[in-house]
Coordinates of C-alpha atoms in Angstrom, one line a residue:
K1 CA 12.1 123.0 109.8
A2 CA 13.4 122.6 106.0
V3 CA 11.4 122.8 103.1
G4 CA 12.2 122.0 99.8
H5 CA 11.4 124.1 96.9
S6 CA 13.1 124.7 93.6
S7 CA 16.9 124.6 93.9
H8 CA 16.7 126.1 97.6
I9 CA 15.8 124.5 100.8
L10 CA 14.5 127.4 103.7
I11 CA 16.3 125.6 106.8
T12 CA 15.2 127.1 110.2
G13 CA 15.9 125.6 113.6
S14 CA 19.3 124.8 113.3
K15 CA 22.6 126.4 116.2
M16 CA 24.0 128.2 113.2
D17 CA 23.1 132.3 112.8
P18 CA 22.7 132.0 109.3
L19 CA 23.6 135.8 109.3
E20 CA 27.1 134.5 110.2
R21 CA 29.3 131.7 108.2
M22 CA 31.3 129.4 109.8
H23 CA 34.7 129.3 109.9
F24 CA 37.0 126.5 109.7
T25 CA 39.6 126.0 112.7
T26 CA 43.8 125.3 112.9
I27 CA 43.3 121.7 112.9
D28 CA 40.6 121.4 110.7
Y29 CA 43.0 123.1 107.6
V30 CA 45.7 120.7 109.4
I31 CA 43.2 117.7 108.0
F32 CA 42.4 119.3 104.8
A33 CA 45.9 119.8 104.3
L34 CA 47.1 116.4 105.0
L35 CA 44.8 115.0 102.7
L36 CA 46.5 116.4 99.7
V37 CA 50.3 116.2 101.3
A38 CA 49.1 112.5 101.6
S39 CA 47.6 112.0 97.8
M40 CA 51.1 114.0 96.2
G41 CA 53.5 111.9 98.8
I42 CA 52.0 108.3 96.7
G43 CA 52.9 110.5 93.6
L44 CA 56.3 111.4 94.4
Y45 CA 56.9 107.4 95.9
Y46 CA 55.7 105.9 92.5
A47 CA 57.6 108.2 90.5
L48 CA 60.8 107.7 92.2
S49 CA 60.0 103.9 92.6
G50 CA 59.8 100.8 90.8
G51 CA 60.1 101.5 87.0
R52 CA 60.0 105.1 87.6
Q53 CA 57.5 105.8 84.9
R54 CA 59.5 105.0 82.3
T55 CA 57.2 103.2 80.2
T56 CA 53.6 103.7 78.7
Q57 CA 52.9 100.4 79.7
E58 CA 53.8 101.1 82.9
F59 CA 52.4 104.8 83.4
L60 CA 49.4 104.3 81.6
L61 CA 48.1 100.9 82.7
A62 CA 50.4 100.1 85.7
D63 CA 52.7 97.3 84.0
R64 CA 49.5 95.1 84.5
S65 CA 50.0 94.6 88.1
M66 CA 47.5 95.2 90.2
S67 CA 45.7 92.8 92.3
C68 CA 41.3 92.7 92.8
L69 CA 41.5 95.0 96.0
P70 CA 43.1 98.7 95.0
V71 CA 41.7 98.2 91.5
S72 CA 38.3 97.5 93.4
L73 CA 38.7 100.4 95.4
S74 CA 39.7 103.1 92.6
L75 CA 36.4 101.5 90.9
I76 CA 34.1 103.2 93.7
A77 CA 36.5 105.9 94.3
T78 CA 35.5 107.2 90.6
F79 CA 32.5 106.4 90.6
Q80 CA 31.8 108.4 93.8
S81 CA 32.6 111.7 93.1
A82 CA 32.0 115.4 94.9
V83 CA 28.9 115.7 93.5
A84 CA 27.4 112.2 94.4
I85 CA 28.9 112.6 98.1
V86 CA 26.7 116.3 98.1
G87 CA 24.1 115.1 95.7
V88 CA 22.9 112.0 97.1
P89 CA 22.1 113.1 100.7
A90 CA 20.4 115.8 99.5
E91 CA 18.7 114.2 96.8
I92 CA 17.0 111.6 99.9
Y93 CA 16.2 115.0 101.9
T94 CA 14.2 116.1 99.8
H95 CA 12.5 113.0 97.9
G96 CA 12.3 110.1 100.8
T97 CA 14.6 107.2 100.1
Q98 CA 13.2 105.6 96.6
Y99 CA 16.4 106.5 95.2
W100 CA 17.5 103.9 97.4
F101 CA 16.9 101.1 95.7
I102 CA 19.4 102.0 92.8
G103 CA 21.2 99.7 94.7
C104 CA 19.3 96.9 92.8
A105 CA 20.7 97.9 89.8
Y106 CA 24.3 97.4 91.1
I107 CA 23.5 93.2 90.7
L108 CA 23.2 93.5 86.5
G109 CA 25.3 96.4 86.2
L110 CA 28.3 94.9 87.9
L111 CA 27.7 91.1 86.5
I112 CA 27.7 92.0 82.9
P113 CA 30.8 94.2 82.4
A114 CA 32.3 91.1 84.3
H115 CA 31.4 89.0 82.1
V116 CA 30.6 90.3 79.1
F117 CA 33.1 93.8 78.7
I118 CA 36.3 92.6 81.1
P119 CA 36.6 89.3 78.5
V120 CA 36.6 91.2 75.7
F121 CA 39.3 94.1 76.9
Y122 CA 41.0 92.4 78.3
R123 CA 42.1 89.4 75.7
L124 CA 42.4 91.6 73.2
H125 CA 44.8 93.0 75.4
L126 CA 44.0 96.6 74.5
T127 CA 45.2 99.7 75.6
S128 CA 42.3 102.7 74.8
A129 CA 38.6 100.7 74.9
Y130 CA 38.2 102.8 71.5
Q131 CA 40.7 100.8 70.0
Y132 CA 37.9 97.7 70.2
L133 CA 36.1 99.8 68.2
E134 CA 38.2 100.5 65.2
L135 CA 39.4 96.5 65.3
R136 CA 35.2 95.9 65.1
F137 CA 34.3 98.8 63.0
S138 CA 37.1 101.3 61.3
K139 CA 38.9 103.6 62.5
P140 CA 36.4 106.5 61.8
V141 CA 34.1 104.9 64.9
R142 CA 37.3 104.4 66.8
I143 CA 37.8 108.4 66.5
C144 CA 34.1 109.3 67.3
G145 CA 34.0 106.7 70.0
T146 CA 37.4 109.0 71.7
L147 CA 36.1 112.4 70.4
T148 CA 32.5 111.3 72.3
F149 CA 34.4 110.2 75.6
I150 CA 36.7 113.6 75.3
F151 CA 33.7 116.2 75.4
Q152 CA 32.3 114.1 77.7
T153 CA 35.2 114.0 80.6
V154 CA 36.6 117.3 79.5
I155 CA 32.9 119.2 80.7
Y156 CA 32.5 116.5 83.5
M157 CA 36.0 117.2 85.8
G158 CA 35.3 120.9 85.6
V159 CA 31.9 121.3 86.9
C160 CA 33.7 117.9 89.3
V161 CA 36.4 120.0 90.7
Y162 CA 34.3 123.0 90.8
T163 CA 30.9 122.1 92.7
P164 CA 33.4 120.9 95.9
A165 CA 34.5 124.5 96.7
L166 CA 31.3 126.8 95.2
A167 CA 29.9 124.4 98.4
L168 CA 32.4 124.9 100.9
N169 CA 33.0 128.7 100.4
A170 CA 29.0 129.9 100.4
V171 CA 28.7 127.9 103.7
T172 CA 32.1 128.4 105.4
G173 CA 33.9 131.6 104.2
F174 CA 37.0 128.7 102.5
D175 CA 38.8 130.5 99.6
L176 CA 36.7 129.5 96.0
W177 CA 39.8 129.9 93.8
G178 CA 42.1 128.6 96.7
A179 CA 40.7 125.2 97.3
V180 CA 40.0 125.6 93.4
L181 CA 44.0 125.5 92.6
A182 CA 44.5 123.4 95.9
T183 CA 42.7 120.6 94.2
G184 CA 43.1 120.3 90.5
L185 CA 47.1 121.2 91.2
V186 CA 47.8 118.5 93.5
C187 CA 45.7 116.0 91.2
T188 CA 47.4 117.3 88.1
L189 CA 51.3 116.7 90.2
Y190 CA 50.3 113.4 91.6
T191 CA 48.8 112.0 88.5
T192 CA 51.5 113.3 85.8
L193 CA 54.5 112.2 88.6
G194 CA 53.4 108.4 89.3
G195 CA 51.0 107.2 86.5
L196 CA 47.9 105.0 87.3
K197 CA 49.3 103.8 89.9
A198 CA 49.5 106.2 91.7
V199 CA 46.4 107.2 90.8
I200 CA 45.0 103.9 91.8
W201 CA 46.1 104.1 95.6
T202 CA 46.0 107.6 96.1
D203 CA 42.1 106.8 95.1
V204 CA 42.7 103.8 97.4
F205 CA 43.5 106.5 100.2
Q206 CA 40.7 108.3 99.5
T207 CA 38.5 105.6 99.4
I208 CA 39.4 105.0 103.1
V209 CA 38.7 108.9 104.1
M210 CA 35.3 109.2 102.4
F211 CA 34.0 106.2 104.2
A212 CA 35.2 108.1 106.9
G213 CA 34.1 111.7 106.6
Q214 CA 30.1 110.4 105.7
L215 CA 30.2 108.1 108.6
A216 CA 31.4 110.6 111.6
V217 CA 28.9 112.9 110.6
I218 CA 26.3 110.4 110.8
V219 CA 27.4 108.9 114.2
V220 CA 27.2 112.4 115.5
G221 CA 24.4 113.7 113.8
V222 CA 21.9 110.5 115.0
Q223 CA 23.6 111.5 118.8
Q224 CA 22.4 115.3 118.3
T225 CA 18.9 114.8 117.1
G226 CA 18.2 112.5 119.9
G227 CA 19.4 109.0 118.8
L228 CA 18.1 105.9 115.8
A229 CA 14.5 105.5 117.4
E230 CA 14.6 109.2 117.3
V231 CA 15.5 109.7 114.0
W232 CA 13.7 106.9 112.8
R233 CA 10.5 108.2 114.3
K234 CA 11.0 111.9 112.3
V235 CA 11.6 110.0 108.8
W236 CA 8.4 107.8 109.2
E237 CA 6.3 110.6 110.6
G238 CA 7.6 113.5 107.5
N239 CA 7.0 111.2 105.1
R240 CA 10.4 110.1 104.0
I241 CA 10.5 106.0 103.6
S242 CA 9.6 105.2 100.4
G243 CA 8.3 102.0 100.0
I244 CA 8.6 99.6 96.5
D245 CA 6.7 102.0 93.6
L246 CA 5.6 100.1 90.7
N247 CA 4.5 102.5 88.5
P248 CA 5.4 102.0 85.5
D249 CA 5.2 105.4 84.0
P250 CA 8.7 106.6 82.7
T251 CA 8.1 110.0 83.5
E252 CA 8.3 109.8 86.9
R253 CA 11.7 110.4 88.7
Y254 CA 12.2 107.5 90.7
T255 CA 10.0 104.0 91.0
F256 CA 11.4 100.3 90.8
W257 CA 11.6 100.3 87.1
T258 CA 13.6 103.7 86.7
L259 CA 15.9 102.8 88.9
G260 CA 16.3 99.3 88.5
V261 CA 15.9 99.2 85.1
G262 CA 17.3 102.3 83.2
G263 CA 19.7 102.3 86.9
V264 CA 21.2 99.2 84.8
F265 CA 22.0 101.2 81.9
L266 CA 23.7 103.6 83.5
M267 CA 26.1 101.6 85.6
L268 CA 27.0 100.1 81.9
S269 CA 27.9 103.1 80.4
L270 CA 30.0 103.8 83.8
Y271 CA 30.9 100.4 84.8
G272 CA 31.1 98.4 81.2
V273 CA 32.2 101.1 79.0
N274 CA 34.1 103.8 80.3
Q275 CA 37.6 104.2 79.7
A276 CA 38.1 105.1 83.3
Q277 CA 36.7 101.9 84.5
V278 CA 38.3 99.9 81.6
Q279 CA 41.7 101.0 82.2
R280 CA 41.5 100.1 85.5
Y281 CA 40.3 96.3 84.6
L282 CA 43.4 95.9 82.0
S283 CA 45.6 97.4 84.5
S284 CA 45.1 94.1 86.8
K285 CA 47.5 90.9 86.7
T286 CA 45.2 88.6 85.1
E287 CA 41.7 88.3 83.8
R288 CA 40.3 86.4 86.7
E289 CA 41.6 89.8 89.2
A290 CA 40.3 91.7 86.8
I291 CA 36.9 90.2 87.3
M292 CA 37.0 89.5 91.5
S293 CA 38.1 93.6 91.5
C294 CA 34.0 94.0 89.9
Y295 CA 33.0 91.6 92.5
M296 CA 34.3 93.3 94.7
V297 CA 33.3 96.4 93.5
F298 CA 29.3 95.4 94.4
P299 CA 29.3 95.3 98.4
S300 CA 31.8 98.7 98.9
L301 CA 28.9 100.5 96.0
Q302 CA 25.9 99.6 98.7
V303 CA 27.7 100.6 101.8
A304 CA 28.3 103.8 100.0
L305 CA 25.2 104.3 98.6
A306 CA 23.6 103.4 102.8
L307 CA 26.3 105.9 103.9
S308 CA 24.7 108.7 101.5
C309 CA 21.2 107.7 101.8
V310 CA 20.9 107.2 106.1
M311 CA 23.0 111.0 105.9
G312 CA 19.8 112.3 103.8
L313 CA 17.6 110.8 106.2
V314 CA 19.7 111.8 109.2
M315 CA 19.6 115.6 107.8
F316 CA 16.3 115.3 108.0
A317 CA 15.6 114.3 111.3
R318 CA 17.7 116.9 112.1
Y319 CA 15.9 119.9 110.2
S320 CA 12.2 118.1 110.6
S321 CA 11.8 119.4 114.8
A322 CA 8.6 122.4 114.6
T323 CA 10.6 123.5 118.2
L324 CA 12.6 126.4 117.3
L325 CA 15.7 127.2 119.1
P326 CA 15.9 131.2 120.0
T327 CA 18.8 131.9 118.7
I328 CA 17.6 131.9 114.8
H329 CA 16.4 135.2 113.6
Q330 CA 15.5 134.6 110.2
P331 CA 15.2 131.4 108.1
L332 CA 17.8 130.6 105.5
C333 CA 17.9 129.2 102.2
V334 CA 20.3 126.5 101.0
L335 CA 21.3 126.0 97.7
Y336 CA 20.5 122.5 97.0
P337 CA 24.5 121.6 96.4
Q338 CA 24.6 123.1 100.1
M339 CA 22.6 121.6 102.3
V340 CA 25.0 118.8 103.0
L341 CA 27.9 121.0 103.8
Y342 CA 25.5 123.3 105.9
F343 CA 24.0 120.2 107.9
V344 CA 27.7 118.9 108.4
M345 CA 29.1 122.7 109.6
D346 CA 25.9 122.3 111.8
M347 CA 26.5 118.9 113.8
L348 CA 30.4 119.5 113.6
Q349 CA 30.9 123.3 115.0
D350 CA 31.9 122.3 118.1
L351 CA 34.2 119.1 117.5
P352 CA 36.6 120.3 116.3
G353 CA 38.9 118.3 113.2
L354 CA 35.4 116.2 112.0
S355 CA 34.4 119.0 110.1
G356 CA 37.8 119.1 108.5
L357 CA 37.7 115.2 107.8
F358 CA 33.9 115.5 105.9
I359 CA 35.4 118.3 104.1
A360 CA 38.8 116.1 103.0
C361 CA 35.9 113.4 102.5
V362 CA 34.2 115.4 99.8
F363 CA 37.6 116.9 98.4
S364 CA 39.0 113.4 98.7
A365 CA 35.7 112.4 95.7
A366 CA 36.8 115.3 93.9
L367 CA 40.4 113.8 93.2
S368 CA 39.7 110.1 93.1
T369 CA 37.1 111.2 90.1
I370 CA 40.0 114.6 88.2
S371 CA 42.6 111.8 88.3
S372 CA 41.0 109.4 87.1
A373 CA 40.0 111.3 84.1
F374 CA 43.2 112.8 83.7
N375 CA 44.5 109.6 83.2
S376 CA 42.2 108.3 81.0
L377 CA 41.9 110.8 79.1
A378 CA 46.0 111.6 78.8
T379 CA 45.4 107.6 77.2
V380 CA 43.3 107.8 73.9
T381 CA 44.6 110.9 73.3
L382 CA 47.6 108.9 72.9
E383 CA 46.3 105.8 71.3
D384 CA 43.4 106.6 69.4
L385 CA 44.5 110.3 67.6
I386 CA 48.8 110.9 68.1
K387 CA 50.0 107.6 67.9
P388 CA 48.2 106.0 64.9
H389 CA 49.9 108.8 62.8
C390 CA 53.1 108.3 64.4
S391 CA 54.3 104.7 64.1
S392 CA 58.1 106.0 64.8
M393 CA 57.2 107.4 68.4
T394 CA 60.0 106.0 70.8
E395 CA 58.4 104.9 74.0
A396 CA 60.6 106.7 75.9
R397 CA 58.9 110.2 74.0
A398 CA 55.4 108.0 73.9
T399 CA 56.0 108.2 77.6
L400 CA 56.5 111.8 77.6
L401 CA 54.3 112.6 76.1
S402 CA 51.4 110.6 78.0
K403 CA 52.5 112.9 80.9
G404 CA 52.7 116.5 78.9
L405 CA 49.1 115.0 78.0
A406 CA 48.1 114.7 81.6
C407 CA 49.3 117.7 82.8
S408 CA 47.6 119.5 79.9
Y409 CA 44.1 117.9 80.7
G410 CA 45.4 119.1 84.4
L411 CA 45.1 122.7 83.6
M412 CA 42.6 122.0 81.0
C413 CA 40.4 121.2 84.1
L414 CA 41.2 124.6 86.0
A415 CA 39.8 125.9 82.6
M416 CA 36.8 124.6 82.5
A417 CA 36.2 125.3 86.7
Y418 CA 36.5 128.9 85.9
L419 CA 33.9 128.5 82.8
T420 CA 31.7 126.7 85.5
H421 CA 31.6 129.5 87.3
L422 CA 30.8 132.0 84.5
M423 CA 27.6 129.6 83.9
S424 CA 24.2 129.9 85.4
D425 CA 22.6 126.7 87.5
S426 CA 21.1 125.8 84.6
V427 CA 23.6 125.7 82.3
L428 CA 25.8 123.6 85.2
Q429 CA 22.8 121.2 85.7
A430 CA 23.0 121.4 81.8
A431 CA 27.0 119.9 82.8
F432 CA 25.4 117.0 85.1
K433 CA 22.8 115.5 82.1
I434 CA 25.2 115.9 79.4
F435 CA 27.8 113.5 81.2
G436 CA 25.0 110.9 81.8
M437 CA 23.8 111.8 78.0
V438 CA 27.0 111.0 76.4
G439 CA 27.3 107.9 78.2
G440 CA 24.5 106.2 76.9
P441 CA 25.6 105.7 73.1
L442 CA 29.2 104.8 73.8
L443 CA 27.3 101.8 75.0
G444 CA 25.2 101.2 72.2
I445 CA 27.9 101.3 70.2
F446 CA 30.0 98.6 72.2
C447 CA 26.6 96.7 72.1
L448 CA 25.9 96.8 68.6
G449 CA 29.6 95.4 68.0
M450 CA 29.0 92.5 70.8
F451 CA 26.5 91.4 70.2
F452 CA 25.3 92.0 66.6
P453 CA 27.6 90.6 63.7
W454 CA 26.0 91.3 61.0
A455 CA 26.6 95.4 62.1
N456 CA 28.6 97.2 60.0
S457 CA 30.8 100.4 59.7
T458 CA 28.6 102.9 58.4
G459 CA 25.7 101.7 61.4
A460 CA 27.5 102.2 64.0
L461 CA 28.3 105.6 62.8
A462 CA 24.9 105.8 61.9
G463 CA 23.8 105.0 65.3
L464 CA 26.4 107.0 67.6
G465 CA 25.3 110.1 65.6
S466 CA 21.6 109.8 65.9
G467 CA 22.3 108.4 69.8
L468 CA 23.9 111.4 70.7
V469 CA 21.0 114.0 68.9
M470 CA 18.3 111.7 70.8
A471 CA 19.9 112.3 73.9
F472 CA 20.7 115.6 74.0
W473 CA 16.9 116.7 72.2
V474 CA 15.4 115.1 75.0
G475 CA 17.7 116.3 77.5
I476 CA 18.2 119.9 76.7
G477 CA 14.7 120.0 76.1
S478 CA 14.2 119.0 79.6
I479 CA 16.4 121.8 80.9
V480 CA 15.2 124.1 78.5
T481 CA 11.1 123.2 79.7
R482 CA 12.4 122.7 83.3
T483 CA 11.3 118.8 83.5
S484 CA 12.9 116.1 84.4
G485 CA 11.1 113.0 86.4
G486 CA 8.0 114.5 86.6
P487 CA 6.2 115.0 90.1
A488 CA 8.9 113.9 92.8
A489 CA 8.4 110.6 95.3
V490 CA 7.7 113.0 98.1
S491 CA 5.9 116.2 97.8
H492 CA 7.7 119.3 97.6
F493 CA 6.3 122.2 99.8
N494 CA 5.6 125.7 98.7
C495 CA 7.4 127.7 102.0
T496 CA 5.9 130.7 103.7
A497 CA 7.9 132.4 106.4
V498 CA 6.4 133.8 109.1
Q499 CA 7.8 136.3 111.5
L500 CA 6.1 135.2 115.3
S501 CA 8.3 137.3 117.2
E502 CA 11.8 139.6 117.0
N503 CA 13.7 135.9 117.5
I504 CA 11.3 132.6 116.3
T505 CA 10.2 132.1 112.7
T506 CA 8.6 128.8 111.7
A507 CA 7.5 128.0 108.4
I508 CA 4.4 127.3 107.2
G509 CA 4.4 124.4 104.6
T510 CA 1.5 123.9 102.2
A511 CA 1.4 120.4 100.0
L512 CA 1.3 121.6 96.2
N513 CA -1.1 119.1 94.7
S514 CA 0.1 115.2 94.4
T515 CA -2.8 115.5 91.3
A516 CA -1.0 118.0 89.3
V517 CA -2.1 117.8 85.8
Q518 CA 0.6 115.5 83.5
P519 CA 2.1 117.0 80.5
M520 CA 1.0 116.0 77.0
G521 CA 3.1 116.0 73.5
L522 CA 6.5 116.7 73.4
Q523 CA 6.6 117.9 76.7
R524 CA 5.8 114.8 78.4
F525 CA 8.2 113.4 75.9
Y526 CA 11.2 115.8 77.6
S527 CA 9.6 115.0 81.0
L528 CA 11.2 111.8 81.2
S529 CA 12.9 110.7 84.2
F530 CA 17.2 111.6 83.8
M531 CA 17.5 107.6 84.4
W532 CA 16.2 106.7 81.3
Y533 CA 18.6 108.9 79.6
S534 CA 21.1 105.9 79.2
A535 CA 18.7 103.4 77.6
L536 CA 17.3 105.5 75.8
S537 CA 20.0 106.6 73.6
S538 CA 21.7 103.3 73.5
F539 CA 18.4 101.4 72.3
T540 CA 18.3 104.4 69.6
V541 CA 22.3 103.3 68.8
V542 CA 21.4 99.6 68.6
I543 CA 18.0 100.0 66.3
T544 CA 19.6 102.7 64.3
G545 CA 21.8 100.9 63.8
L546 CA 21.0 97.8 62.7
I547 CA 18.4 99.2 60.2
V548 CA 21.6 100.9 58.5
S549 CA 24.0 97.8 58.3
F550 CA 20.6 96.3 56.5
L551 CA 19.9 98.9 54.1
T552 CA 24.0 98.7 53.1
G553 CA 25.3 95.4 53.7
R554 CA 27.6 93.9 55.5
G555 CA 30.8 95.2 55.3
E556 CA 33.9 94.1 54.1
L557 CA 35.4 94.6 57.6
L558 CA 36.9 92.7 60.0
I559 CA 34.4 91.4 62.8
I560 CA 35.1 90.9 66.6
T561 CA 32.6 89.6 68.8
I562 CA 32.3 88.7 72.2
E563 CA 32.3 85.0 70.9
D564 CA 35.2 85.6 69.0
A565 CA 37.3 87.0 72.2
I566 CA 35.6 84.4 74.5
R567 CA 37.1 81.7 72.5
S568 CA 40.8 83.5 72.0
T569 CA 43.4 82.1 74.3
W570 CA 46.0 84.3 75.7
A571 CA 48.1 82.8 77.8
H572 CA 51.0 82.2 75.6
H573 CA 50.9 84.7 73.7
T574 CA 52.7 88.3 72.8
H575 CA 50.6 91.3 72.5
S576 CA 50.4 91.2 69.1
S577 CA 51.1 87.4 68.2
G578 CA 47.9 87.3 70.3
L579 CA 45.6 89.5 68.5
C580 CA 46.7 88.1 65.3
S581 CA 45.9 84.7 66.2
L582 CA 42.4 86.3 67.4
V583 CA 42.4 87.5 63.5
E584 CA 43.1 84.3 62.0
T585 CA 40.3 82.6 64.3
T586 CA 38.3 85.1 63.0
S587 CA 39.1 85.8 59.4
K588 CA 41.8 84.3 57.7
S589 CA 40.8 86.9 54.6
N590 CA 42.0 90.0 57.0
K591 CA 45.6 89.0 57.9
T592 CA 46.8 91.6 57.0
F593 CA 45.2 93.7 59.3
C594 CA 47.5 92.8 61.8
N595 CA 50.4 93.9 60.0
K596 CA 49.8 97.4 59.1
N597 CA 47.8 98.1 62.2
K598 CA 49.8 96.7 65.7
Y599 CA 48.8 97.1 68.9

């Protein structure tokens, strides 16, 4: 029986002896090593071929030569972190299939970036998304946006590399710091040597590994559980199949509105204005290729979501049987992040190589996410913080510096992993929420600039500050008071283990009262579902920015909105002349801006 309570899952009825850890076989180690070697090989190939990463254009933007297929797969790999690979199945296992409705948010969450954000960024011929903020508002707004992104990404990348290594160590005994160092160093090397082109093509390879690993686990899990019909019967009887919940209460963890509407804002913060994704759009050959890559992401994301959700259902079906095997001596409590890896080891221990394939799947997700982080951090640091103060820097020196920055952020990732190791579980939860909380204000400030021509720099700074304060207030408040999302879609259970004989244990689950007392006042505010964090902070930025702009008056700043960018044509312009052309059509009185600020 598998029962969820707080951050632990009580599992009985598995083949594994809970007093022993499952260990990798030689072939598992070989498959895991092949993943690292292949990733490293792709980096070396692009370091020694083509232009050999001698310019910032090639190192940071792949010479703007990528087609839509590799870009779309890279966009998926960046989004599908190891946290998602191990987290979504555990979420489905614990709360049911309501989370699956987030797939509805993918529609607008990808259509809007394709037809709003990509045309603006691509036609402005930018390298960093935050260059737009200076063009639209002022240099202080650009710097604040850049620093916010760096803060968000640095915190997340340490957690991202440490979490799968910790879960793997707990379940299999695989050396914790060996996994962290192998992942971090290999990723740092191929990102530093091969640039964005290597990052994108390793993402393609790692996406295939991710899908293969998940599919293998599902096929074997369904077979060992008794077939598709048996899996469906067990998840249906276990109330894990959820219908559309139209409850408008924003404190409910998952409803159609929190997922379908709140999820749109989350997707926009990821696929609309996040530098890691914007950089991939900008690496495309043409604007049409960039838009097509966004369209191609949609079916692939749906497949990825389906695989993760089905794996969670198979997990539940596997451990929901009341018939216990006589090999179990006591129930096993598994930490929430370790559930999926425990399930994989339990399912695949008699099939050498498949465990290694799934571990390669998990670490592929980690590699793709942190390599994107290194490259995007190097880009914004060079373009937004260093180049404006070193206008005489040569191309060769800028390229060397960008490689040094990528390497430095890679080493910082290892340091962040160590800091993560020292954190408590609640602080780990805080780190994940911080990543989500910071994306909303950044989305808000871009929307303020693109949709509201009368917004000024003062309003943008006030809006960004208020959005961050709002996001951190509700996020940290929910952590301190241990709330975020109210009652689960499927009831949790209180677990009482009862020893029936020397080698048979069962778990008696008592459902919690579903009519728990609703929190009031600030407690209710802190209970806001985390799926609404991006929407709340985005609206806070826009509303505050508009009010402050109205009070302080429209500034004498260069105004570049969506309409301005879309009206401009770039086909026959060079980088600088194209930007000046746009400036002239937007505000003739500001021509001097281009002469002083070449991008």
